[in-house]
Tab-separated table of C-alpha atoms in Angstrom:
chain	number	residue	atom	x	y	z
H	1128	MET	CA	-9.516	54.787	-36.570
H	1129	LYS	CA	-6.236	54.189	-35.677
H	1130	PHE	CA	-7.876	53.058	-32.845
H	1131	SER	CA	-10.039	50.586	-34.369
H	1132	SER	CA	-6.917	49.395	-36.671
H	1133	LEU	CA	-5.141	48.629	-33.061
H	1134	LEU	CA	-7.559	46.870	-31.825
H	1135	ARG	CA	-7.909	44.334	-34.649
H	1136	LYS	CA	-4.481	44.131	-35.043
H	1137	ALA	CA	-4.308	43.377	-31.010
H	1138	LEU	CA	-7.579	39.969	-31.035
H	1139	ALA	CA	-5.237	39.270	-34.246
H	1140	ALA	CA	-2.163	38.957	-32.432
H	1141	THR	CA	-3.620	37.206	-29.214
H	1142	VAL	CA	-5.709	34.700	-31.258
H	1143	CYS	CA	-2.653	33.857	-33.498
H	1144	ALA	CA	-1.057	32.944	-30.014
H	1145	LEU	CA	-3.569	30.664	-29.282
H	1146	ALA	CA	-4.136	29.189	-32.055
H	1147	ALA	CA	-0.329	28.050	-31.954
H	1148	SER	CA	-0.549	27.549	-27.934
H	1149	ALA	CA	-3.288	25.380	-28.761
H	1150	ALA	CA	-1.486	23.158	-31.858
H	1151	GLY	CA	1.778	23.092	-29.545
H	1152	PHE	CA	-0.880	20.951	-27.111
H	1153	ALA	CA	-2.890	19.117	-29.750
H	1154	GLN	CA	0.827	18.430	-31.069
H	1155	GLN	CA	2.548	17.272	-28.141
H	1156	GLY	CA	2.704	13.562	-29.140
H	1157	ARG	CA	3.732	10.810	-26.495
H	1158	VAL	CA	6.042	11.212	-23.996
H	1159	VAL	CA	8.557	7.783	-23.043
H	1160	ALA	CA	9.561	8.539	-19.467
H	1161	SER	CA	12.585	6.074	-18.412
H	1162	THR	CA	11.136	6.146	-14.465
H	1163	SER	CA	8.283	6.952	-12.114
H	1164	TRP	CA	9.985	10.218	-11.535
H	1165	THR	CA	10.650	11.518	-14.460
H	1166	ALA	CA	7.280	10.476	-15.906
H	1167	ALA	CA	5.422	12.463	-12.964
H	1168	LEU	CA	7.989	15.471	-14.435
H	1169	ALA	CA	6.783	15.122	-17.789
H	1170	ARG	CA	2.771	15.108	-16.389
H	1171	ALA	CA	4.138	18.681	-14.735
H	1172	ALA	CA	4.871	19.710	-17.833
H	1173	GLY	CA	1.132	19.159	-19.005
H	1174	ALA	CA	2.020	16.072	-20.727
H	1175	SER	CA	-1.195	13.638	-21.356
H	1176	GLU	CA	0.436	11.103	-23.109
H	1177	ILE	CA	3.350	9.025	-20.463
H	1178	ILE	CA	4.877	5.545	-21.365
H	1179	THR	CA	6.562	5.082	-18.189
H	1180	ILE	CA	9.351	1.909	-18.971
H	1181	ALA	CA	10.200	0.757	-15.709
H	1182	PRO	CA	7.332	-0.692	-13.841
H	1183	LEU	CA	6.203	1.805	-10.625
H	1184	GLU	CA	5.978	-1.391	-8.749
H	1185	LEU	CA	9.534	-1.272	-8.229
H	1186	ARG	CA	11.816	-0.751	-5.478
H	1187	HIS	CA	14.400	0.877	-6.612
H	1188	PRO	CA	13.385	1.478	-10.553
H	1189	PRO	CA	16.275	3.026	-11.802
H	1190	GLU	CA	17.908	-0.920	-12.097
H	1191	TYR	CA	15.241	-2.012	-14.091
H	1192	GLU	CA	16.566	-4.275	-16.499
H	1193	ILE	CA	15.523	-3.241	-19.967
H	1194	LYS	CA	13.816	-5.346	-22.072
H	1195	PRO	CA	13.944	-5.352	-26.178
H	1196	SER	CA	10.319	-5.320	-26.503
H	1197	ASP	CA	10.402	-1.924	-24.312
H	1198	LEU	CA	11.917	-0.324	-26.588
H	1199	LEU	CA	9.508	-0.547	-29.306
H	1200	ALA	CA	7.694	2.325	-27.033
H	1201	VAL	CA	10.252	5.134	-28.636
H	1202	GLN	CA	9.234	4.080	-32.208
H	1203	GLY	CA	6.610	7.725	-32.506
H	1204	ALA	CA	7.535	9.241	-29.335
H	1205	ALA	CA	7.561	13.218	-29.471
H	1206	LEU	CA	10.244	12.967	-26.680
H	1207	VAL	CA	12.179	10.559	-24.424
H	1208	VAL	CA	12.643	11.781	-20.977
H	1209	TYR	CA	14.957	10.255	-18.341
H	1210	GLY	CA	17.512	11.024	-15.545
H	1211	GLY	CA	20.644	9.687	-17.126
H	1212	TYR	CA	21.462	7.595	-13.622
H	1213	GLU	CA	19.357	4.486	-14.836
H	1214	ARG	CA	21.093	1.056	-15.751
H	1215	PHE	CA	19.470	1.184	-19.034
H	1216	ALA	CA	19.116	5.290	-19.785
H	1217	LYS	CA	22.228	4.336	-22.229
H	1218	ARG	CA	20.143	1.989	-24.476
H	1219	LEU	CA	16.915	4.482	-24.742
H	1220	ALA	CA	18.704	7.053	-26.160
H	1221	GLU	CA	20.575	4.987	-28.440
H	1222	ALA	CA	16.719	3.847	-29.520
H	1223	ALA	CA	15.701	7.611	-29.435
H	1224	GLY	CA	18.528	8.936	-31.776
H	1225	GLY	CA	18.183	5.952	-33.961
H	1226	ASN	CA	14.327	6.945	-34.682
H	1227	GLY	CA	14.981	10.245	-34.435
H	1228	VAL	CA	13.191	11.108	-31.548
H	1229	ARG	CA	14.278	13.675	-29.150
H	1230	THR	CA	15.998	12.854	-26.070
H	1231	LEU	CA	16.554	15.448	-22.794
H	1232	GLU	CA	18.032	14.246	-19.678
H	1233	VAL	CA	17.046	16.113	-16.561
H	1234	TYR	CA	18.463	16.674	-13.685
H	1235	THR	CA	15.990	15.073	-10.257
H	1236	ASP	CA	15.864	16.576	-6.753
H	1237	ASN	CA	12.788	16.404	-5.105
H	1238	ILE	CA	13.206	20.214	-3.755
H	1239	PRO	CA	10.736	22.704	-5.233
H	1240	SER	CA	12.470	24.343	-7.211
H	1241	VAL	CA	14.841	21.715	-8.965
H	1242	ILE	CA	11.675	20.264	-9.643
H	1243	LYS	CA	10.206	22.990	-11.199
H	1244	ALA	CA	13.087	23.984	-13.374
H	1245	GLU	CA	13.336	20.346	-15.214
H	1246	SER	CA	9.810	20.273	-15.263
H	1247	ARG	CA	9.806	23.355	-16.889
H	1248	LYS	CA	12.189	22.339	-19.616
H	1249	ILE	CA	10.011	19.277	-20.290
H	1250	ALA	CA	7.339	21.901	-21.101
H	1251	GLU	CA	9.169	24.090	-23.554
H	1252	ALA	CA	10.477	20.939	-26.063
H	1253	LEU	CA	6.725	20.007	-25.543
H	1254	GLY	CA	5.092	23.164	-26.112
H	1255	THR	CA	3.145	23.234	-23.422
H	1256	LEU	CA	4.354	26.253	-21.230
H	1257	PRO	CA	0.697	27.591	-20.455
H	1258	LEU	CA	0.172	24.310	-19.011
H	1259	TRP	CA	3.405	24.533	-16.628
H	1260	GLU	CA	3.031	28.103	-15.489
H	1261	THR	CA	-0.799	26.513	-13.830
H	1262	TRP	CA	0.478	23.824	-12.455
H	1263	ALA	CA	3.494	25.324	-11.186
H	1264	ARG	CA	1.443	27.784	-9.305
H	1265	SER	CA	-0.820	25.211	-7.588
H	1266	PHE	CA	2.288	23.904	-6.453
H	1267	ASP	CA	3.974	25.831	-4.850
H	1268	GLU	CA	0.903	25.966	-3.096
H	1269	LEU	CA	0.812	22.703	-1.982
H	1270	THR	CA	4.181	22.480	-1.150
H	1271	GLU	CA	4.735	25.332	1.266
H	1272	SER	CA	1.197	24.604	2.669
H	1273	LEU	CA	2.589	20.438	3.797
H	1274	ARG	CA	6.095	22.284	4.290
H	1275	ARG	CA	3.896	24.032	7.471
H	1276	ARG	CA	2.702	21.415	8.735
H	1277	VAL	CA	5.317	19.111	9.203
H	1278	MET	CA	7.879	22.126	10.646
H	1279	ALA	CA	4.528	22.419	12.754
H	1280	ALA	CA	5.024	19.107	13.727
H	1281	TYR	CA	8.646	19.053	14.827
H	1282	PRO	CA	9.771	21.929	17.409
H	1283	ALA	CA	13.269	19.833	17.729
H	1284	ARG	CA	14.023	19.913	14.568
H	1285	ARG	CA	17.783	18.108	14.481
H	1286	ALA	CA	18.142	14.963	11.557
H	1287	VAL	CA	20.944	12.633	10.290
H	1288	VAL	CA	19.662	11.414	6.929
H	1289	GLN	CA	20.192	9.268	3.956
H	1290	ARG	CA	22.323	11.228	1.777
H	1291	TYR	CA	20.039	11.080	-1.372
H	1292	GLN	CA	16.884	12.919	0.741
H	1293	LYS	CA	19.657	15.263	2.111
H	1294	THR	CA	18.287	18.495	-0.140
H	1295	ALA	CA	14.561	17.349	0.497
H	1296	ALA	CA	15.363	17.243	4.362
H	1297	GLU	CA	17.244	20.768	4.502
H	1298	TRP	CA	14.139	22.634	1.850
H	1299	MET	CA	11.548	21.264	4.738
H	1300	GLY	CA	13.509	22.937	7.595
H	1301	PHE	CA	15.811	19.798	9.484
H	1302	GLU	CA	18.765	20.382	10.618
H	1303	VAL	CA	20.970	18.276	8.775
H	1304	ALA	CA	23.543	16.942	11.514
H	1305	GLY	CA	24.863	13.623	9.477
H	1306	THR	CA	24.097	11.703	6.264
H	1307	PHE	CA	24.780	8.243	5.660
H	1308	GLY	CA	24.456	5.533	3.211
H	1309	PRO	CA	23.356	4.447	-0.199
H	1310	GLY	CA	25.666	1.388	1.311
H	1311	GLU	CA	25.029	0.026	4.971
H	1312	PRO	CA	26.405	2.103	7.660
H	1313	SER	CA	29.242	-0.068	8.984
H	1314	PRO	CA	28.956	-0.102	13.933
H	1315	ALA	CA	31.248	2.521	14.232
H	1316	ALA	CA	29.389	4.687	11.495
H	1317	VAL	CA	26.136	4.096	13.329
H	1318	LEU	CA	27.746	5.282	16.468
H	1319	ASP	CA	29.191	8.459	14.958
H	1320	LEU	CA	25.360	9.359	13.606
H	1321	VAL	CA	23.925	8.357	17.381
H	1322	LYS	CA	26.400	10.837	18.982
H	1323	GLN	CA	24.843	13.227	16.597
H	1324	ALA	CA	22.332	13.070	18.308
H	1325	PRO	CA	19.726	13.870	16.273
H	1326	ASP	CA	15.679	14.049	17.038
H	1327	LEU	CA	14.821	12.302	13.466
H	1328	VAL	CA	16.273	9.848	11.244
H	1329	ILE	CA	15.322	10.712	7.447
H	1330	ASP	CA	15.703	7.417	5.270
H	1331	ASN	CA	15.651	6.498	1.769
H	1332	TYR	CA	12.262	4.112	1.118
H	1333	HIS	CA	14.376	3.041	-1.715
H	1334	ASN	CA	17.540	1.508	-0.567
H	1335	PRO	CA	16.582	2.242	3.162
H	1336	THR	CA	20.131	1.518	5.835
H	1337	GLY	CA	18.714	4.179	8.381
H	1338	LYS	CA	16.470	2.235	11.037
H	1339	PRO	CA	19.577	1.208	13.609
H	1340	VAL	CA	20.513	4.583	14.302
H	1341	ALA	CA	17.175	5.307	14.896
H	1342	GLU	CA	16.379	2.168	16.648
H	1343	ALA	CA	20.366	2.888	18.743
H	1344	ARG	CA	19.176	6.589	19.142
H	1345	LYS	CA	15.384	5.774	20.229
H	1346	VAL	CA	13.686	8.837	18.162
H	1347	PRO	CA	10.928	8.089	15.149
H	1348	TYR	CA	11.922	7.056	11.760
H	1349	VAL	CA	10.949	8.425	8.507
H	1350	GLU	CA	11.309	6.563	5.261
H	1351	LEU	CA	10.925	9.176	2.202
H	1352	ILE	CA	10.003	8.610	-1.356
H	1353	ASN	CA	11.278	9.921	-4.694
H	1354	PHE	CA	9.975	7.854	-6.892
H	1355	PRO	CA	6.137	7.335	-7.491
H	1356	GLY	CA	4.508	3.914	-6.847
H	1357	PRO	CA	4.449	3.252	-3.160
H	1358	GLY	CA	0.962	3.272	-1.811
H	1359	GLY	CA	-0.538	4.541	-4.935
H	1360	THR	CA	1.457	7.382	-5.779
H	1361	LEU	CA	1.621	8.414	-8.936
H	1362	THR	CA	2.083	12.417	-9.323
H	1363	LEU	CA	4.778	15.172	-7.709
H	1364	GLU	CA	2.003	15.867	-5.657
H	1365	ASP	CA	1.399	12.697	-4.478
H	1366	VAL	CA	5.212	12.324	-3.484
H	1367	TYR	CA	4.937	15.358	-1.363
H	1368	ARG	CA	1.717	14.450	0.322
H	1369	TYR	CA	3.414	10.802	0.672
H	1370	ASN	CA	6.011	11.471	2.228
H	1371	ALA	CA	4.540	14.704	4.896
H	1372	LYS	CA	2.103	12.315	5.938
H	1373	ALA	CA	5.237	9.487	6.809
H	1374	TYR	CA	6.310	12.671	8.785
H	1375	LEU	CA	3.124	13.441	10.515
H	1376	ASP	CA	2.922	10.048	11.231
H	1377	ALA	CA	6.597	9.409	12.774
H	1378	ALA	CA	5.629	12.378	14.832
H	1379	ALA	CA	2.648	10.809	16.485
H	1380	ARG	CA	3.914	8.059	17.423
H	1381	ARG	CA	7.031	9.790	19.795
C-alpha cells in the first residue's frame, strides 16, 4: 500500500510538471525581435511566433531606421528581445516599457557557448526550457560536425580577421594573426596585415573591408555572416551552414 501511495504521488507530480510545461508553451505569446539575429536566438529558445523589426534583406540590420508603425508590433507582445547596439534599441525598449511588455537585452556573438547561454535566457523568460534543451543538443552536434569539416580543409590556419568575426574564427580553430575593421583599413594597415603572412582573410559580410589584404597576399577570402538573411538563411543553424560553405568554397578555390 505504501509503495502504491508513493507511486500515485510520483505520477501526480509528473503530470503537474508536464501540465505546467505545456501551459508555458501555450502562454509564451508573441516575441518581438530587433533583428534577424535576435529573432534566431528566440527561435532557438522555442518561440513559435516572432516578429522581426529590421528587414532581413538589410546588409547591416542594426542601422535600420525604425518607423512608428514598427513599434505597433510591441503591443500585446510577451517579450521584446534586442542586442542593445541597434540604432533603434532605445525607442524599441521605451515602446515596450510603455506597453507593459517585458524586455530582454541579449549579448550577440556567433560562438556556440554564447549562443546557447543567450538563447537559454530567452527560454527561461518564455518558459520553454525543454524545447531549448532539445535544440541545444542538436545544435552542438551540428556545429561540431561543421567545425571538423572546415578544419580538415585548412591545414594552414593563420588568418587575419575582421574584428567582429574574431571570436568565431578562433572557435573554428584558426590562429588570428591580426584584425581589421570595422572601418576601411589604411594602406599602411593593409601592409601590416600582409606582413603577418596569413593563409586566409576572414571578413564580415555585413561590413566588409578586408578584400585588399587578400588580394595583396593572394590568399583565400571569406565573408561570414552574423545576421541571418543572406542566401535564404533564417535560423542559427542556417548561419553556421552558410559560413561553413563559405569556408569550404574558398578552400576549393586555392
